[in-house]
mmCIF file of C-alpha atoms in Angstrom:
data_model
loop_
_atom_site.group_PDB
_atom_site.id
_atom_site.type_symbol
_atom_site.label_atom_id
_atom_site.label_comp_id
_atom_site.label_asym_id
_atom_site.label_seq_id
_atom_site.Cartn_x
_atom_site.Cartn_y
_atom_site.Cartn_z
ATOM 1 C CA TYR A 1 184.951 34.059 37.065
ATOM 2 C CA GLY A 2 188.087 34.525 38.293
ATOM 3 C CA GLY A 3 191.851 33.105 36.392
ATOM 4 C CA PRO A 4 195.159 32.650 38.188
ATOM 5 C CA GLY A 5 197.549 35.634 39.411
ATOM 6 C CA PRO A 6 200.964 36.294 38.888
ATOM 7 C CA ASN A 7 201.853 33.935 41.333
ATOM 8 C CA GLY A 8 199.310 30.854 41.163
ATOM 9 C CA THR A 9 196.662 33.206 43.135
ATOM 10 C CA SER A 10 193.361 33.626 41.824
ATOM 11 C CA LEU A 11 191.946 37.449 40.715
ATOM 12 C CA PRO A 12 188.824 37.952 41.507
ATOM 13 C CA GLY A 13 186.558 38.909 38.404
ATOM 14 C CA VAL A 14 189.443 38.428 35.949
ATOM 15 C CA ALA A 15 188.970 36.209 33.050
ATOM 16 C CA ASN A 16 191.831 33.736 32.350
ATOM 17 C CA LEU A 17 193.716 35.412 28.920
ATOM 18 C CA GLN A 18 195.647 32.203 28.564
ATOM 19 C CA HIS A 19 194.745 30.339 24.600
ATOM 20 C CA TYR A 20 196.370 28.325 22.200
ATOM 21 C CA ASN A 21 194.784 27.077 18.785
ATOM 22 C CA GLN A 22 196.790 25.934 16.111
ATOM 23 C CA TYR A 23 195.654 24.335 13.229
ATOM 24 C CA GLY A 24 197.119 23.444 9.672
ATOM 25 C CA GLY A 25 196.364 21.555 6.729
ATOM 26 C CA SER A 26 197.363 21.153 2.879
ATOM 27 C CA ILE A 27 196.272 19.722 -0.381
ATOM 28 C CA GLY A 28 197.509 18.899 -3.846
ATOM 29 C CA GLY A 29 197.694 16.610 -7.041
ATOM 30 C CA PRO A 30 197.329 16.716 -10.063
ATOM 31 C CA ILE A 31 195.451 19.011 -12.552
ATOM 32 C CA ILE A 32 196.376 17.610 -16.039
ATOM 33 C CA LYS A 33 197.594 14.262 -16.126
ATOM 34 C CA ASP A 34 201.269 13.922 -15.789
ATOM 35 C CA LYS A 35 201.560 17.045 -16.926
ATOM 36 C CA LEU A 36 200.622 20.063 -13.892
ATOM 37 C CA PHE A 37 200.660 19.201 -10.720
ATOM 38 C CA TYR A 38 199.298 21.947 -7.765
ATOM 39 C CA PHE A 39 200.098 21.540 -4.412
ATOM 40 C CA GLY A 40 199.072 23.788 -1.172
ATOM 41 C CA THR A 41 199.512 24.187 2.656
ATOM 42 C CA TYR A 42 197.976 26.744 5.217
ATOM 43 C CA GLU A 43 199.110 26.943 8.769
ATOM 44 C CA LEU A 44 197.711 29.376 11.993
ATOM 45 C CA ASN A 45 198.830 29.930 15.001
ATOM 46 C CA PHE A 46 196.790 32.083 17.269
ATOM 47 C CA ARG A 47 198.603 32.734 21.542
ATOM 48 C CA ASP A 48 196.988 34.638 23.832
ATOM 49 C CA GLU A 49 199.015 35.046 27.248
ATOM 50 C CA PRO A 50 198.089 37.155 30.251
ATOM 51 C CA ALA A 51 199.902 40.284 31.123
ATOM 52 C CA TYR A 52 199.806 41.594 34.554
ATOM 53 C CA ILE A 53 199.724 45.009 35.142
ATOM 54 C CA ARG A 54 199.861 46.322 38.834
ATOM 55 C CA LEU A 55 201.307 49.871 40.324
ATOM 56 C CA GLY A 56 204.936 49.715 41.694
ATOM 57 C CA GLY A 57 206.345 49.727 45.260
ATOM 58 C CA ASP A 58 206.043 53.356 46.205
ATOM 59 C CA THR A 59 201.969 53.121 46.212
ATOM 60 C CA LEU A 60 202.168 53.650 50.254
ATOM 61 C CA THR A 61 203.661 56.832 50.427
ATOM 62 C CA ALA A 62 202.300 58.655 46.822
ATOM 63 C CA PRO A 63 199.598 60.757 47.189
ATOM 64 C CA PRO A 64 196.328 58.747 47.379
ATOM 65 C CA ALA A 65 194.645 60.859 44.458
ATOM 66 C CA LEU A 66 197.223 60.203 42.028
ATOM 67 C CA VAL A 67 197.402 56.392 43.261
ATOM 68 C CA THR A 68 193.111 56.848 42.709
ATOM 69 C CA THR A 69 193.801 58.012 39.320
ATOM 70 C CA LEU A 70 196.789 55.356 38.376
ATOM 71 C CA ARG A 71 194.534 51.806 39.986
ATOM 72 C CA PRO A 72 192.219 51.736 36.694
ATOM 73 C CA PHE A 73 195.008 51.570 34.596
ATOM 74 C CA THR A 74 195.947 48.280 36.528
ATOM 75 C CA GLY A 75 194.490 44.556 35.696
ATOM 76 C CA GLN A 76 194.784 41.798 33.254
ATOM 77 C CA GLN A 77 195.319 42.072 29.618
ATOM 78 C CA ALA A 78 196.247 39.597 27.087
ATOM 79 C CA GLN A 79 199.082 39.528 25.133
ATOM 80 C CA MET A 80 197.537 38.384 21.345
ATOM 81 C CA PHE A 81 200.331 36.592 18.637
ATOM 82 C CA ARG A 82 198.720 35.689 15.804
ATOM 83 C CA GLU A 83 200.503 33.596 12.850
ATOM 84 C CA HIS A 84 199.584 32.754 9.263
ATOM 85 C CA LEU A 85 201.765 30.858 7.149
ATOM 86 C CA GLY A 86 201.291 29.959 3.427
ATOM 87 C CA LEU A 87 202.872 28.147 0.597
ATOM 88 C CA GLY A 88 201.376 27.380 -2.899
ATOM 89 C CA LYS A 89 203.073 25.535 -5.416
ATOM 90 C CA LEU A 90 202.612 24.908 -9.463
ATOM 91 C CA THR A 91 203.985 21.891 -11.472
ATOM 92 C CA PHE A 92 204.465 21.662 -14.909
ATOM 93 C CA ASN A 93 206.023 19.212 -17.182
ATOM 94 C CA ALA A 94 206.014 20.327 -20.618
ATOM 95 C CA SER A 95 207.851 17.865 -22.632
ATOM 96 C CA GLU A 96 210.250 15.104 -21.077
ATOM 97 C CA ARG A 97 213.204 18.330 -21.173
ATOM 98 C CA ASN A 98 211.782 20.975 -19.940
ATOM 99 C CA THR A 99 209.730 21.888 -16.602
ATOM 100 C CA PHE A 100 208.414 24.476 -15.427
ATOM 101 C CA ASP A 101 208.015 25.330 -11.294
ATOM 102 C CA GLY A 102 205.929 27.873 -9.974
ATOM 103 C CA SER A 103 205.598 28.618 -6.081
ATOM 104 C CA PHE A 104 204.299 31.932 -3.627
ATOM 105 C CA THR A 105 204.500 31.866 0.073
ATOM 106 C CA ILE A 106 203.214 34.185 2.875
ATOM 107 C CA ARG A 107 203.937 35.032 6.270
ATOM 108 C CA LYS A 108 202.013 36.944 8.167
ATOM 109 C CA ASP A 109 202.601 37.992 11.952
ATOM 110 C CA ASP A 110 200.964 40.213 14.951
ATOM 111 C CA ASP A 111 202.387 40.180 18.317
ATOM 112 C CA PHE A 112 200.776 42.628 20.950
ATOM 113 C CA ARG A 113 203.403 43.308 23.510
ATOM 114 C CA GLY A 114 205.556 45.871 25.461
ATOM 115 C CA PHE A 115 202.922 46.407 28.380
ATOM 116 C CA GLY A 116 202.752 44.646 31.951
ATOM 117 C CA GLY A 117 204.219 44.685 35.077
ATOM 118 C CA GLN A 118 204.620 48.420 35.344
ATOM 119 C CA THR A 119 203.746 50.088 31.976
ATOM 120 C CA ALA A 120 199.657 50.297 30.965
ATOM 121 C CA PHE A 121 197.836 48.604 28.258
ATOM 122 C CA ALA A 122 197.878 51.991 26.315
ATOM 123 C CA ALA A 123 201.148 51.462 25.771
ATOM 124 C CA ALA A 124 201.238 48.189 23.698
ATOM 125 C CA GLU A 125 202.765 47.685 20.077
ATOM 126 C CA ASN A 126 201.628 45.494 17.389
ATOM 127 C CA LEU A 127 204.883 44.361 16.258
ATOM 128 C CA ARG A 128 203.859 43.049 12.629
ATOM 129 C CA ILE A 129 206.172 40.912 10.177
ATOM 130 C CA ASN A 130 204.891 40.237 6.808
ATOM 131 C CA THR A 131 207.232 38.391 4.400
ATOM 132 C CA TYR A 132 206.072 38.146 0.922
ATOM 133 C CA THR A 133 207.547 35.304 -1.975
ATOM 134 C CA SER A 134 207.097 33.858 -4.883
ATOM 135 C CA VAL A 135 209.597 32.066 -7.155
ATOM 136 C CA VAL A 136 209.486 30.738 -10.610
ATOM 137 C CA ASN A 137 211.918 28.024 -12.279
ATOM 138 C CA PHE A 138 212.588 26.443 -15.434
ATOM 139 C CA LYS A 139 214.731 23.636 -16.576
ATOM 140 C CA HIS A 140 215.839 22.763 -19.788
ATOM 141 C CA ALA A 141 217.397 19.372 -19.854
ATOM 142 C CA GLY A 142 220.140 18.031 -23.108
ATOM 143 C CA ASP A 143 221.409 15.652 -23.745
ATOM 144 C CA LYS A 144 224.677 16.835 -21.960
ATOM 145 C CA TRP A 145 223.937 20.029 -20.951
ATOM 146 C CA LEU A 146 220.913 21.453 -18.238
ATOM 147 C CA ASN A 147 220.099 24.997 -18.562
ATOM 148 C CA GLU A 148 218.320 25.967 -14.880
ATOM 149 C CA ALA A 149 216.738 29.568 -14.860
ATOM 150 C CA GLN A 150 215.222 31.330 -11.967
ATOM 151 C CA VAL A 151 212.982 34.540 -11.085
ATOM 152 C CA ASN A 152 212.499 35.023 -7.261
ATOM 153 C CA SER A 153 210.815 38.154 -5.717
ATOM 154 C CA GLN A 154 211.254 39.215 -1.755
ATOM 155 C CA PHE A 155 208.723 42.014 0.464
ATOM 156 C CA PHE A 156 209.598 42.085 3.468
ATOM 157 C CA THR A 157 208.285 44.254 6.077
ATOM 158 C CA TRP A 158 209.136 44.918 10.279
ATOM 159 C CA ASN A 159 206.485 47.434 11.271
ATOM 160 C CA PRO A 160 206.126 47.744 15.249
ATOM 161 C CA THR A 161 203.179 50.113 15.013
ATOM 162 C CA ALA A 162 201.972 51.944 17.983
ATOM 163 C CA LYS A 163 198.454 50.730 19.739
ATOM 164 C CA ASP A 164 197.589 54.748 20.690
ATOM 165 C CA PHE A 165 199.870 57.078 19.504
ATOM 166 C CA ALA A 166 198.628 59.766 19.700
ATOM 167 C CA THR A 167 197.981 59.943 24.045
ATOM 168 C CA VAL A 168 200.886 61.599 25.376
ATOM 169 C CA GLY A 169 202.883 59.640 27.717
ATOM 170 C CA LYS A 170 203.323 59.892 31.489
ATOM 171 C CA ASN A 171 205.759 57.721 33.524
ATOM 172 C CA PHE A 172 205.363 58.147 36.979
ATOM 173 C CA PHE A 173 208.856 56.656 38.280
ATOM 174 C CA GLY A 174 208.198 53.912 40.943
ATOM 175 C CA LEU A 175 204.370 53.618 40.216
ATOM 176 C CA LEU A 176 203.078 53.027 36.373
ATOM 177 C CA ARG A 177 203.867 54.479 33.282
ATOM 178 C CA ILE A 178 200.515 55.395 31.203
ATOM 179 C CA GLY A 179 199.972 57.235 27.926
ATOM 180 C CA GLY A 180 201.049 56.522 24.555
ATOM 181 C CA LYS A 181 204.212 54.195 22.673
ATOM 182 C CA ASP A 182 206.594 56.581 22.389
ATOM 183 C CA THR A 183 207.799 55.239 19.160
ATOM 184 C CA ASP A 184 206.604 54.277 15.610
ATOM 185 C CA GLN A 185 208.798 51.780 12.889
ATOM 186 C CA ASP A 186 208.168 50.865 9.641
ATOM 187 C CA PHE A 187 210.915 49.050 8.115
ATOM 188 C CA ARG A 188 210.764 47.551 4.227
ATOM 189 C CA GLN A 189 212.892 45.634 1.786
ATOM 190 C CA ASN A 190 211.978 44.747 -2.018
ATOM 191 C CA ARG A 191 213.835 42.232 -3.457
ATOM 192 C CA LEU A 192 214.074 40.984 -7.504
ATOM 193 C CA SER A 193 216.433 38.219 -8.219
ATOM 194 C CA LEU A 194 217.231 37.370 -11.785
ATOM 195 C CA ARG A 195 219.635 33.554 -12.222
ATOM 196 C CA ASP A 196 220.796 31.595 -14.955
ATOM 197 C CA ASP A 197 223.277 28.195 -14.455
ATOM 198 C CA ILE A 198 224.479 26.110 -17.328
ATOM 199 C CA SER A 199 225.868 22.546 -16.013
ATOM 200 C CA ARG A 200 228.012 20.392 -18.446
ATOM 201 C CA GLY A 201 228.567 16.734 -17.421
ATOM 202 C CA GLY A 202 229.664 13.230 -19.140
ATOM 203 C CA ILE A 203 233.103 14.226 -19.127
ATOM 204 C CA SER A 204 235.953 11.769 -18.961
ATOM 205 C CA PHE A 205 239.227 12.941 -18.212
ATOM 206 C CA GLY A 206 241.032 11.218 -15.827
ATOM 207 C CA GLY A 207 237.041 10.254 -14.384
ATOM 208 C CA ASP A 208 233.788 11.659 -14.289
ATOM 209 C CA HIS A 209 233.499 15.533 -14.400
ATOM 210 C CA ALA A 210 230.620 18.545 -14.128
ATOM 211 C CA PHE A 211 231.416 22.066 -14.941
ATOM 212 C CA LYS A 212 228.673 24.442 -13.836
ATOM 213 C CA GLY A 213 228.327 27.767 -14.314
ATOM 214 C CA GLY A 214 225.953 30.966 -13.502
ATOM 215 C CA VAL A 215 225.485 34.703 -13.514
ATOM 216 C CA GLY A 216 222.990 36.322 -11.091
ATOM 217 C CA VAL A 217 221.718 40.024 -10.576
ATOM 218 C CA ASP A 218 219.272 41.093 -7.654
ATOM 219 C CA PHE A 219 218.188 44.455 -7.623
ATOM 220 C CA LEU A 220 217.239 45.650 -4.217
ATOM 221 C CA SER A 221 215.383 48.898 -2.353
ATOM 222 C CA TYR A 222 215.153 49.596 1.414
ATOM 223 C CA SER A 223 213.003 52.236 3.436
ATOM 224 C CA GLY A 224 213.135 52.685 6.785
ATOM 225 C CA THR A 225 211.392 54.745 9.226
ATOM 226 C CA LYS A 226 211.507 55.525 12.850
ATOM 227 C CA PHE A 227 209.796 57.998 14.760
ATOM 228 C CA THR A 228 211.782 57.752 17.983
ATOM 229 C CA LEU A 229 210.019 59.841 20.864
ATOM 230 C CA GLY A 230 207.641 61.012 17.716
ATOM 231 C CA ASN A 231 205.048 61.038 20.229
ATOM 232 C CA PRO A 232 206.479 62.988 23.814
ATOM 233 C CA VAL A 233 206.701 61.427 27.465
ATOM 234 C CA PHE A 234 206.624 63.011 30.492
ATOM 235 C CA ASN A 235 208.954 61.859 33.693
ATOM 236 C CA PHE A 236 207.690 62.177 37.115
ATOM 237 C CA ARG A 237 209.242 61.472 40.492
ATOM 238 C CA SER A 238 209.180 61.127 44.136
ATOM 239 C CA ALA A 239 211.459 64.007 44.757
ATOM 240 C CA PRO A 240 211.732 66.713 45.506
ATOM 241 C CA GLU A 241 208.152 66.790 43.501
ATOM 242 C CA ASN A 242 206.858 64.382 44.861
ATOM 243 C CA TRP A 243 205.526 63.174 41.334
ATOM 244 C CA ALA A 244 202.872 66.729 40.996
ATOM 245 C CA THR A 245 205.075 68.081 37.831
ATOM 246 C CA PRO A 246 207.822 66.361 35.325
ATOM 247 C CA PHE A 247 211.253 66.531 36.148
ATOM 248 C CA GLU A 248 211.435 65.635 32.635
ATOM 249 C CA ALA A 249 210.257 65.881 28.950
ATOM 250 C CA GLN A 250 211.458 63.631 25.869
ATOM 251 C CA THR A 251 210.312 64.340 22.574
ATOM 252 C CA GLY A 252 211.424 63.259 19.130
ATOM 253 C CA PHE A 253 212.258 65.382 15.571
ATOM 254 C CA GLY A 254 213.524 65.559 12.395
ATOM 255 C CA ASP A 255 213.123 63.194 9.658
ATOM 256 C CA PRO A 256 213.089 60.061 10.922
ATOM 257 C CA THR A 257 212.619 57.844 6.791
ATOM 258 C CA ILE A 258 216.183 56.740 4.952
ATOM 259 C CA LYS A 259 215.591 55.156 2.150
ATOM 260 C CA THR A 260 218.538 53.569 -0.944
ATOM 261 C CA LYS A 261 218.763 50.494 -3.658
ATOM 262 C CA ASN A 262 221.489 48.638 -3.938
ATOM 263 C CA THR A 263 222.613 45.833 -7.134
ATOM 264 C CA GLN A 264 224.541 43.124 -7.195
ATOM 265 C CA PHE A 265 226.108 40.590 -9.416
#
């Protein structure tokens, strides 16, 4: 069966790769009457969109044997996006004056991209984004005082990963770029936050006043890895080599990782 082409035309024998799916749900209620409550929600978002890979405009002047070699790398491929979102929460009313809250959230994204046009599917990457957060709150209410304590943590990754980081890239200018992705990246941030606030209300001095003060400290750590051109790329051109030999090679070297820590008050 055929799918839609780049200009609305039909591509014989190629499936329509465009799909959208989005689902979600939530649930909540008491675990212990008037004491302990829960709430949870989840959502997924799946999306497939077609990417068209085609030879460039220099096909007519390129050697026929080279064009024959490159043509199997063309066609239609799916750009896939996958996202999961979730939240879970517990609330505990220990007494009329003391309340505990705890929540956890998750976000997981996979985004397959980086191909289409004059770039073959092998050069694709998966942009992974993962975020996990958790928060625990404690509130104590006095007659005129309110104490709020919080512990917060977050773990974040930004990780574009090559589909193929082993096959050397070959870029035939004006024709097609084949081979694996040239760069892998992995960035991470971790945070732990401690905070306490005290509020004092019910003060009358020419009107009603409230005072609030607090202290917080954050412990952060970072790491970043970027293999720029860790997978070499060879560039070919029409003249004067007629795409027979590369005129340029690009490769990266050295230590691609940095790490550091930070404390904030």
